[in-house]
Short mmCIF file of C-alpha atoms in Angstrom, two decimals:
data_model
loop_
_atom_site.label_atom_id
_atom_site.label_comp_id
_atom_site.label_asym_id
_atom_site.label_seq_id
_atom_site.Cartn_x
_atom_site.Cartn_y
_atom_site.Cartn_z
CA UNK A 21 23.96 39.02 76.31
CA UNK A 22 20.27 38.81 77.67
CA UNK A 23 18.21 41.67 76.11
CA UNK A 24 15.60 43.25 77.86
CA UNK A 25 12.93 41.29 75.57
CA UNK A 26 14.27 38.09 76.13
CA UNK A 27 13.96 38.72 80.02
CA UNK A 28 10.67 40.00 79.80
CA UNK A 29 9.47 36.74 77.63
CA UNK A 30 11.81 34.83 80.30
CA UNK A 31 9.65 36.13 82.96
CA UNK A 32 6.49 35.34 81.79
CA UNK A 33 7.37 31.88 81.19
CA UNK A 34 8.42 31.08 84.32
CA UNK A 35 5.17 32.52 85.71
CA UNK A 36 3.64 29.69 83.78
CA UNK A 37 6.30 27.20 85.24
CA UNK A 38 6.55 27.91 88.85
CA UNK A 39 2.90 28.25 89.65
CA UNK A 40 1.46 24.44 88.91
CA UNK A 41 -1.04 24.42 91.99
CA UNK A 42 -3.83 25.92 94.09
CA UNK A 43 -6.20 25.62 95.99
CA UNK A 44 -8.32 27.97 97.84
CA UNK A 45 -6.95 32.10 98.49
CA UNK A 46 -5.06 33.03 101.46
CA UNK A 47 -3.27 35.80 103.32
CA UNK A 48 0.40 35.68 103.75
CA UNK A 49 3.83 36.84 102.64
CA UNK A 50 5.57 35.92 99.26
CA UNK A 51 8.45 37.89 98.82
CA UNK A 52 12.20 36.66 97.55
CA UNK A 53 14.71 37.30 99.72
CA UNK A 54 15.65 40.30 100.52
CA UNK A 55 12.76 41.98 99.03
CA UNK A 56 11.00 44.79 100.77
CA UNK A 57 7.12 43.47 102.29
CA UNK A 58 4.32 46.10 102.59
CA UNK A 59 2.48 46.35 105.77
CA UNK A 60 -1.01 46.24 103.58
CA UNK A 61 -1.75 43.82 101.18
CA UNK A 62 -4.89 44.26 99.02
CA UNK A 63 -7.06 42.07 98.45
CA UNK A 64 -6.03 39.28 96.50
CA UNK A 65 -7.80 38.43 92.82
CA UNK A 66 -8.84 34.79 92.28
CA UNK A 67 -7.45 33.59 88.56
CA UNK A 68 -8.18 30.33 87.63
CA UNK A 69 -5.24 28.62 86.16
CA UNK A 70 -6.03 24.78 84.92
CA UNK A 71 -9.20 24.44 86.89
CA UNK A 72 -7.44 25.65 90.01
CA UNK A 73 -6.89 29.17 91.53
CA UNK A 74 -4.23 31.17 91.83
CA UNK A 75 -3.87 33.83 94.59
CA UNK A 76 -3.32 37.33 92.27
CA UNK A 77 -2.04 40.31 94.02
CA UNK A 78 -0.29 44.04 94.84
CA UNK A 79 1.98 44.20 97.66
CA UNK A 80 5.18 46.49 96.60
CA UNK A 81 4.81 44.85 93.51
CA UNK A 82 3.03 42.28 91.71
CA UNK A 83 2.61 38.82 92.98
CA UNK A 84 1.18 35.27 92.02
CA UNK A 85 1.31 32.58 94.53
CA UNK A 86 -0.48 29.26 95.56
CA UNK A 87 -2.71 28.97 98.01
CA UNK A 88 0.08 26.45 100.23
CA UNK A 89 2.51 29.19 99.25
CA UNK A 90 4.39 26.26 98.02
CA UNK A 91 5.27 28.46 94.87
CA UNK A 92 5.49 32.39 94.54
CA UNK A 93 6.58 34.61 91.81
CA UNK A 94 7.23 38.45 92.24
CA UNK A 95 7.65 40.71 89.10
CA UNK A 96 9.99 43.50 90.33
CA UNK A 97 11.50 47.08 88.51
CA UNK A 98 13.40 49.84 89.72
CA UNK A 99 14.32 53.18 87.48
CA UNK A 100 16.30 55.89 89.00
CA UNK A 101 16.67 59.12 86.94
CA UNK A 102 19.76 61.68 87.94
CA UNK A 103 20.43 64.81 87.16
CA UNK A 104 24.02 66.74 88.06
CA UNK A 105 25.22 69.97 88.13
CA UNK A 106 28.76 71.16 88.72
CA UNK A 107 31.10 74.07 89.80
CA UNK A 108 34.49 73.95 90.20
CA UNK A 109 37.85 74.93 88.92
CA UNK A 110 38.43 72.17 86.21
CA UNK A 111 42.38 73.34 85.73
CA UNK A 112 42.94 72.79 89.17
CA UNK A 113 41.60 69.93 89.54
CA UNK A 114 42.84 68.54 85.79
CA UNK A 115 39.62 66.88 85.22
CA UNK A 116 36.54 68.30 83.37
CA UNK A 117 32.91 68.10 85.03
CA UNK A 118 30.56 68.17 82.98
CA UNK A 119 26.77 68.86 83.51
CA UNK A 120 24.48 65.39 82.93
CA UNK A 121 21.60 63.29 83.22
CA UNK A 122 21.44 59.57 83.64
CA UNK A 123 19.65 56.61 83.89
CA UNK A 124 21.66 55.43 87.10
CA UNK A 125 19.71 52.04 87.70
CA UNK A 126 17.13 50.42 85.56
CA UNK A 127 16.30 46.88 86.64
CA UNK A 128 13.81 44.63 85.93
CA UNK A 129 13.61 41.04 87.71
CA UNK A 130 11.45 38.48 89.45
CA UNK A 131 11.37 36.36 92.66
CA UNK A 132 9.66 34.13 94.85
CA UNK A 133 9.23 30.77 96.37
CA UNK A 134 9.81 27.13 94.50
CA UNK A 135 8.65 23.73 96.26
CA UNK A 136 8.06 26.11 99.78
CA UNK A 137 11.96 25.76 100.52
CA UNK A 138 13.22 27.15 98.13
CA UNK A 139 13.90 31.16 97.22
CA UNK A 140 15.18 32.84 94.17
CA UNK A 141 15.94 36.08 93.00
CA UNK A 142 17.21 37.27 89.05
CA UNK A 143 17.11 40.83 88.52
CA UNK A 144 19.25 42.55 85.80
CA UNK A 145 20.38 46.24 85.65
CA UNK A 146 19.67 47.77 81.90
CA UNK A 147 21.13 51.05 82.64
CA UNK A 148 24.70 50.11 81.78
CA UNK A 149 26.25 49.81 78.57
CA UNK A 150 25.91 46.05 78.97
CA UNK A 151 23.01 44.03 80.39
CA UNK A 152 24.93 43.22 84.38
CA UNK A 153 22.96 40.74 86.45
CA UNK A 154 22.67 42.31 89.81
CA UNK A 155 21.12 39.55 91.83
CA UNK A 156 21.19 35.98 90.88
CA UNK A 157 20.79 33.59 93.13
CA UNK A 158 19.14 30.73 94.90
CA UNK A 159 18.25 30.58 98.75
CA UNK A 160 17.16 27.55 101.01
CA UNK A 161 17.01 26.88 104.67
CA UNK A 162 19.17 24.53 106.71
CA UNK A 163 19.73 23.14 110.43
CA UNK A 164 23.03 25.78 110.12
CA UNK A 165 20.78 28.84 108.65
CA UNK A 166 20.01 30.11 106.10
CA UNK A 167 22.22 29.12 102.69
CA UNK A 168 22.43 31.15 99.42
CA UNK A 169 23.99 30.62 96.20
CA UNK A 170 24.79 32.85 93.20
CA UNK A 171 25.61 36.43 92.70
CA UNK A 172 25.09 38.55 95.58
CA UNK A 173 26.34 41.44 97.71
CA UNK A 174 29.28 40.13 99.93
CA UNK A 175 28.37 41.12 103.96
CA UNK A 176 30.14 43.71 104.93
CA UNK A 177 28.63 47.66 105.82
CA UNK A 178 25.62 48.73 107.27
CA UNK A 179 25.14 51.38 104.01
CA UNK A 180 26.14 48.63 101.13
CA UNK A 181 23.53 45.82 102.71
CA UNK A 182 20.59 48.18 102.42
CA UNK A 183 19.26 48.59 99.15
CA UNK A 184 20.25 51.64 96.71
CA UNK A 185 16.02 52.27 96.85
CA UNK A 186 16.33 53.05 100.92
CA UNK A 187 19.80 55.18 101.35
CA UNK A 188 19.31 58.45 102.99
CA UNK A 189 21.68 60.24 99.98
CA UNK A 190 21.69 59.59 96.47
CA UNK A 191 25.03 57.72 96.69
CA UNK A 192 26.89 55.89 99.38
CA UNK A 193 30.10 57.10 100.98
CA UNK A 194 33.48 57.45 99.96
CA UNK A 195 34.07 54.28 101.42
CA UNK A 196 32.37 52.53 98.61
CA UNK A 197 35.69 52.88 96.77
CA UNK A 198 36.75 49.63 98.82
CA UNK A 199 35.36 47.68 96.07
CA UNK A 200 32.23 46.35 98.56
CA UNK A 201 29.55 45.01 95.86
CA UNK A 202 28.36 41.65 94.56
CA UNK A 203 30.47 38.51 93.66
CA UNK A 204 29.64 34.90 92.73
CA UNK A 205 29.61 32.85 95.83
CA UNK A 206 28.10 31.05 98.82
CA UNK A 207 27.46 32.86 102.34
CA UNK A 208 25.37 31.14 105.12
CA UNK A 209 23.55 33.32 107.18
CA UNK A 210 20.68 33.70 110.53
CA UNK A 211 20.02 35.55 113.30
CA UNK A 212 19.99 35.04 116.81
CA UNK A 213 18.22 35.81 120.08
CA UNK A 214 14.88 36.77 118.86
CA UNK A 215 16.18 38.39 115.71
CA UNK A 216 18.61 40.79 118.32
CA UNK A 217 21.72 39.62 116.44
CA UNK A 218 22.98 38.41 113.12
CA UNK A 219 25.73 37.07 111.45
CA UNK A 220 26.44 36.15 108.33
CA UNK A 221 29.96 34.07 106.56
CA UNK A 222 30.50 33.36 102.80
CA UNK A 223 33.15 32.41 100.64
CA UNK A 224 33.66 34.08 96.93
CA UNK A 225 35.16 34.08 93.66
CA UNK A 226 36.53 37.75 92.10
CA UNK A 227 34.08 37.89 89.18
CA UNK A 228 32.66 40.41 86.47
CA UNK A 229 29.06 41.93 86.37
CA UNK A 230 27.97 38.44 84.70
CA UNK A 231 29.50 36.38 87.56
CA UNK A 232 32.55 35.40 84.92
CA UNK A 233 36.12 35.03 86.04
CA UNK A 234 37.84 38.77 85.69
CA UNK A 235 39.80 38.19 82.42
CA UNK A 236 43.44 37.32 82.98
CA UNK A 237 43.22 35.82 86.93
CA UNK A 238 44.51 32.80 88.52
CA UNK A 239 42.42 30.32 90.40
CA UNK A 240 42.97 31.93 94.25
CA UNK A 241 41.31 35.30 93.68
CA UNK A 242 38.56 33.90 96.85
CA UNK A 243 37.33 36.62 99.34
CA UNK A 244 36.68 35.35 102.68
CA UNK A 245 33.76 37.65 103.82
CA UNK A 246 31.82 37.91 107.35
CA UNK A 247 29.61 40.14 109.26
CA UNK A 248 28.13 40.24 112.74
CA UNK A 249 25.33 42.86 114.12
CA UNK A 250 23.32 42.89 117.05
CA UNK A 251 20.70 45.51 118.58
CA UNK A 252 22.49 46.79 122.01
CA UNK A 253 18.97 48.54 122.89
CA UNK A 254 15.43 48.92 121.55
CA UNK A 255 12.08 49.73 122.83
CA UNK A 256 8.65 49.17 122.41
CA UNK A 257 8.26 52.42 119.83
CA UNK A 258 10.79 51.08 117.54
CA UNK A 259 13.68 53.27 118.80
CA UNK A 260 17.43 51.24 118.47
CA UNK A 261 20.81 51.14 118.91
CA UNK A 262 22.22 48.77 115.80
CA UNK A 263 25.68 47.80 116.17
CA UNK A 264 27.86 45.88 114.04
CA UNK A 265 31.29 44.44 112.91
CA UNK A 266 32.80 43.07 109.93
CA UNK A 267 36.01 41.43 108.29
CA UNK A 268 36.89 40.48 104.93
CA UNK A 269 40.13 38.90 103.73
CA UNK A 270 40.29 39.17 99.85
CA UNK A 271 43.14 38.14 96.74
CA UNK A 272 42.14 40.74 94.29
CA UNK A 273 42.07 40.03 90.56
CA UNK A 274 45.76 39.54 89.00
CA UNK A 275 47.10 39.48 92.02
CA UNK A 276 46.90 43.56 92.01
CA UNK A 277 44.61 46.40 93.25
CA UNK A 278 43.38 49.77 92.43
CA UNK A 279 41.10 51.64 94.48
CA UNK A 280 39.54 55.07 93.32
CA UNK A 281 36.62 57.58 94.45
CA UNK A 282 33.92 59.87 92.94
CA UNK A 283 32.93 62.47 95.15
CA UNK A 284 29.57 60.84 96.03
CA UNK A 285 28.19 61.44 92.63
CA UNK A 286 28.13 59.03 89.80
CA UNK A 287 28.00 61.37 87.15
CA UNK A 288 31.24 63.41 88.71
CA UNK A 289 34.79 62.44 87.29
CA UNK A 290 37.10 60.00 89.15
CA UNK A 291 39.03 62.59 91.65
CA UNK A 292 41.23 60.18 93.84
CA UNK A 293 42.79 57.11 92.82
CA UNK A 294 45.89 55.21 95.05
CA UNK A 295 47.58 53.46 91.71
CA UNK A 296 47.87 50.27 91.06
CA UNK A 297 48.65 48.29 94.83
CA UNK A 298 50.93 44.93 94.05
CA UNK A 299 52.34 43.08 91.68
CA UNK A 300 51.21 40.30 88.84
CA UNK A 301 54.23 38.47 89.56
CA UNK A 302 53.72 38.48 93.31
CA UNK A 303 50.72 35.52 94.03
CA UNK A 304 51.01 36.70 97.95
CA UNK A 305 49.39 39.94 97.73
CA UNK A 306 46.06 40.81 99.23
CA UNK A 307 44.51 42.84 101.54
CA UNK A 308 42.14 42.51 104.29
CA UNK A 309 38.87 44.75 105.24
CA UNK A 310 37.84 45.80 108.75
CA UNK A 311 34.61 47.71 109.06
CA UNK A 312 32.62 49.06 112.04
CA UNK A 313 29.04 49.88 112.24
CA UNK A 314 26.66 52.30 114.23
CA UNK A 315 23.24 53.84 114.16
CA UNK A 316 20.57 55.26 116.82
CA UNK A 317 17.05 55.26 115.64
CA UNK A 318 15.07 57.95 118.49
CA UNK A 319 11.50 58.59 116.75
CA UNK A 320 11.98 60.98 113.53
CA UNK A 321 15.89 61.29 114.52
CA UNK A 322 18.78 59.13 113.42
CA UNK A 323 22.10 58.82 113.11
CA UNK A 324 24.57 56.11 111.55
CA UNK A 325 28.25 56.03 110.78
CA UNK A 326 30.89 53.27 109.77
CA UNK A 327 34.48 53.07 109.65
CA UNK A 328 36.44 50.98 107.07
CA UNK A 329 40.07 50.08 106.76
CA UNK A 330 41.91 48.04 104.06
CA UNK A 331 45.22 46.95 105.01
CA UNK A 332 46.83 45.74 101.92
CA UNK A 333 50.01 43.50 101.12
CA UNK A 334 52.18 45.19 98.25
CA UNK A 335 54.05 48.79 97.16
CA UNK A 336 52.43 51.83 95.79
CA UNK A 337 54.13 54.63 94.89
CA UNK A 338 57.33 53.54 96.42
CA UNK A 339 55.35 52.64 99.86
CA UNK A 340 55.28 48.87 101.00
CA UNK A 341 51.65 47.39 102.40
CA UNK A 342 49.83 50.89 102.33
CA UNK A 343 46.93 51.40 104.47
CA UNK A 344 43.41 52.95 103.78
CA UNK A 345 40.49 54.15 105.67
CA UNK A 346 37.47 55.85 105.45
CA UNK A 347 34.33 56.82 107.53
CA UNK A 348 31.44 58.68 107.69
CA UNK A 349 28.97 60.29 109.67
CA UNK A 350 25.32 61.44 109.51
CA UNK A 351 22.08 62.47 110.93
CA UNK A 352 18.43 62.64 109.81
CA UNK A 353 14.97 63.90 110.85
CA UNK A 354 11.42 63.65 109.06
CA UNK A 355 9.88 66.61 109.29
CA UNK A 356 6.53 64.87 108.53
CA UNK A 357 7.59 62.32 111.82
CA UNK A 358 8.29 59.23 110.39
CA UNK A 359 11.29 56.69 111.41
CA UNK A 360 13.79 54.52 109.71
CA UNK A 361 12.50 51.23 109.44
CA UNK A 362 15.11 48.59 110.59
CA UNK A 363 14.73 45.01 109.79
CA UNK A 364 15.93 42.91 112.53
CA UNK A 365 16.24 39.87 110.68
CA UNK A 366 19.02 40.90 108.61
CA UNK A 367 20.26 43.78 110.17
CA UNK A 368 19.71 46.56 107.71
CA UNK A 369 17.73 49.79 107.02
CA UNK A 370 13.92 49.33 105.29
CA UNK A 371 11.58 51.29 103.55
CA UNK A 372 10.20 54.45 104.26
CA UNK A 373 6.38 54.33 104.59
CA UNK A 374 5.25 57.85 104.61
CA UNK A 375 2.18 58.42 107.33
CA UNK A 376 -0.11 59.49 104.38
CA UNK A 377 0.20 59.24 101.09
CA UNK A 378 0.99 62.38 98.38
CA UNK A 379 -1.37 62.55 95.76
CA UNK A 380 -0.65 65.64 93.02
CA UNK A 381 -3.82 64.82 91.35
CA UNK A 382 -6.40 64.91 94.10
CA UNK A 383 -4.05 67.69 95.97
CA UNK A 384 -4.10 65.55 99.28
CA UNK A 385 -1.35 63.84 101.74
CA UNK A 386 1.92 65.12 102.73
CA UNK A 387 4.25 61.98 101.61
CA UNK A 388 7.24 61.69 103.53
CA UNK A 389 9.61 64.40 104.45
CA UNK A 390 13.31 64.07 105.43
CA UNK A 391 16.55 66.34 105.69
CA UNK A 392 20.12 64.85 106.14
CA UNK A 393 23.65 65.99 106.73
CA UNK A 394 26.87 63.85 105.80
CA UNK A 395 30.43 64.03 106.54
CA UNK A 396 31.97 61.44 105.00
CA UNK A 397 36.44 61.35 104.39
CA UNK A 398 38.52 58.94 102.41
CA UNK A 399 42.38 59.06 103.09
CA UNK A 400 45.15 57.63 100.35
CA UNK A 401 48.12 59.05 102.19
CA UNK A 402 49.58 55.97 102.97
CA UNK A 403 49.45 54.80 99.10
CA UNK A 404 49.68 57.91 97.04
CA UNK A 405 52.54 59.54 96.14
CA UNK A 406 50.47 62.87 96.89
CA UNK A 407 49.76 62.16 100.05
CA UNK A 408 46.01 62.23 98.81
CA UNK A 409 42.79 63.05 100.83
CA UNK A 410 38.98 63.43 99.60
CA UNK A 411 36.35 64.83 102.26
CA UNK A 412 32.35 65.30 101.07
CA UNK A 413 29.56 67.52 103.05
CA UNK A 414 26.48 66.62 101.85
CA UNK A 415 23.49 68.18 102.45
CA UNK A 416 20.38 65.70 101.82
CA UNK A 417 16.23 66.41 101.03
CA UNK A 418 14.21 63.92 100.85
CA UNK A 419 10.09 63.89 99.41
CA UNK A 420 8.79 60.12 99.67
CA UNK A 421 5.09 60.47 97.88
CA UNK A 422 4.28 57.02 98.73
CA UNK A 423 6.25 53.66 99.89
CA UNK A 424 7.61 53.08 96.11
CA UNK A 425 8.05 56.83 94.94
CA UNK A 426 10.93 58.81 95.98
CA UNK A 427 12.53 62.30 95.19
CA UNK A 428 16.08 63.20 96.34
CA UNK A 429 18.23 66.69 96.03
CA UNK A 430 21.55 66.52 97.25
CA UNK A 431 24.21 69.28 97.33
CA UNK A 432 27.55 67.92 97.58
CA UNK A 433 31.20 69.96 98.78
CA UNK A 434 33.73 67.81 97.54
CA UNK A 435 37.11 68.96 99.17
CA UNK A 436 40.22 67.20 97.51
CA UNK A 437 44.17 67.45 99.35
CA UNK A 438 46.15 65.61 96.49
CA UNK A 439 49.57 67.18 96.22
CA UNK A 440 49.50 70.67 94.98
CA UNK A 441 45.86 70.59 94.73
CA UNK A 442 43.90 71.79 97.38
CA UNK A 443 40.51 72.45 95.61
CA UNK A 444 36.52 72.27 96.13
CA UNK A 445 33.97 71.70 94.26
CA UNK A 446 30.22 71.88 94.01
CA UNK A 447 27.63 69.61 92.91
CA UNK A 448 24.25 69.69 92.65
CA UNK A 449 22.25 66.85 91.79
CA UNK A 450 18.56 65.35 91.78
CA UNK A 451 17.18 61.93 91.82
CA UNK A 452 13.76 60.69 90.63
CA UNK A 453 12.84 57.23 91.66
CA UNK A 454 10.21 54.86 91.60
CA UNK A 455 10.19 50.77 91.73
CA UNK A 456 7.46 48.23 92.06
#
């Protein structure tokens, strides 16, 4: 397993690799895919590197690149910090929760630009008990669009494409339980009418954390994964209507699946879970993913929502193909009059630039100010023998000091129909991040 040591002396390395050439300094954009761009960029330092110069610079993060911007490199981090505190009735609910702290992400990785086609991205999460790669891949252009290669989030959800550094709540819905994250594959992706639409298709293999085959699995565990969004409305000001669609048809690992949910907190025990879904023996089951997408960005105002739905093929508790769904709903508002930033290109939420900056030190700025409201529901009736159903209210505050500092409080009422049990609990829990 990589250590964080190695990575770092990986890193610096490649820096000395990837950045043969120069020639004289000049403005532009160097950023992997993906990767958040500042609307400032400082003003670049002038290193000379084997008689030539290299273009030195800040811009959400450090950067090297050439002055042809045929080669880039970005050093990138993340480190989110959360706290959790919990109330409920732990005999009801036959689970303990305990009060605890965390180290939820911790990555570390770099990016940029090779030979001016080509893009790449490795970051790694050190949080976990074992070093997981969470981006790993390569990206080029084509006639078709744009092609990538690796480990990467499959496309599907307007909340899973954005990054865990720009959701409006500490954690994403219930619907996360579907199992949405990153797998080793290809997708081929663009967008359309001046950036009003995208799509994006890809192909991929049911793999671990280190983009390995999950232990025990035959050789058609493939997900067939697509997504399609497009801007119904926008003006000048930056105000939107996003819409968007998406399908996936997946052969889970062992020809079996199990889908379970937190109550939007990762420190929180596992409260619903709909049993294993299928059989080893039986090469036929699978399930497929629908999800719709919707959001309305009206100055300091928003408001987004999805719906999912797995269909799966296979018994559960004495039920045959069980169906699942979940969906959410929320609004926001900056107090300090901000918006969401939307990327167009890809279809996804951005990051929040507050108006001024917070400084503690100097006592000056305001940062960024936000307060949300979720509703979000997840409902296992049709594969639990319970008849099981988990609902979250979530109230959301948000303090943004600057573009790459953020402070969250969430109080979650997690509401839980399983059976007998018809019990809520409350959770209160705090988030300190920053990332560069």
């Amino acid at each position: 397993m990589l250590s964080f040591g190695s990575l770092l002396a990986y890193v610096a390395v490649t820096a000395a690799a990837a950045l043969p050439c120069a020639g004289q300094t000049s403005p532009g954009d160097s950023g992997a895919p993906g990767q958040t761009q500042s609307t400032t960029t400082p003003p670049a330092k002038d290193v000379k590197a084997d008689g030539q110069d290299l273009r030195v610079y800040w811009k959400d993060g450090f950067r090297m690149e050439t002055a042809d911007k045929a080669f880039s490199l970005r050093v990138s981090g993340r480190l989110q910090t959360d706290a959790a505190f919990f109330s409920g009735d732990e005999a009801d609910f036959g689970t303990e929760f305990n009060d605890a702290v965390e180290f939820r992400r911790a990555y570390l990785g770099f990016g940029g630009r090779l030979y001016r086609d080509w893009e790449y991205l490795i970051e790694m999460d050190f949080a976990k008990a074992s070093d997981d790669f969470s981006d790993a891949y390569l990206a080029t252009g084509t006639p078709w669009g744009n092609l990538r290669l690796g480990h990467f989030k499959q496309p599907i959800s307007l909340e899973e494409m954005a990054s865990d550094l720009n959701t409006t709540f500490m954690e994403r819905s219930l619907s996360s339980a579907f199992k949405l994250g990153r797998d080793v594959g290809v997708m081929l992706s663009d967008s359309a009418a001046e950036e009003r639409m995208t799509w994006a298709v890809g192909v991929f293999k049911d793999t671990d954390a280190d983009g390995k085959n999950q232990s025990g699995t035959s050789d058609d565990e493939y997900s067939f994964t697509g997504r399609l969004t497009g801007v119904a409305w926008q003006d000048d000001g930056g105000d939107l209507l996003h819409l968007g669609a998406a399908a996936s048809l997946r052969n889970p690992s062992g020809n079996t699946m199990t889908f379970t949910s937190k109550p939007e907190s990762n420190l929180a025990p596992t409260l619903l879970s709909s049993g294993v879904i299928g059989s080893p023996a039986d090469k036929g089951d699978e399930f497929q993913l629908y999800g719709l997408e919707a959001a309305w960005v009206r100055g300091p105002l928003s408001l987004q929502g999805e719906y999912l739905v797995a269909k799966t093929e296979g018994d559960s508790a004495g039920k045959d193909d069980p169906t699942l769904s979940g969906y959410y709903a929320f609004v926001s508002y900056f107090l300090t009059g901000e918006r969401r930033p939307y990327r167009k290109a890809t279809g996804v939420f951005d990051r929040v630039r507050p108006k001024e900056n917070f400084s503690l030190k100097e006592m000056s700025g305001t940062g960024a100010w936000e307060l949300a409201l979720r509703y979000t529901n997840f409902d296992f009736d049709d594969a639990s023998a319970t008849d099981a159903n988990l609902s979250d209210v979530t109230l959301g505050v948000n303090f943004y000091p600057n573009p790459n500092t953020k402070v969250q409080l969430n109080a979650v009422q997690a509401s839980l129909e399983s059976g007998a049990v018809d019990e809520d609990a409350t959770i209160f829990q705090m988030r300190f991040q920053f990332d560069f």
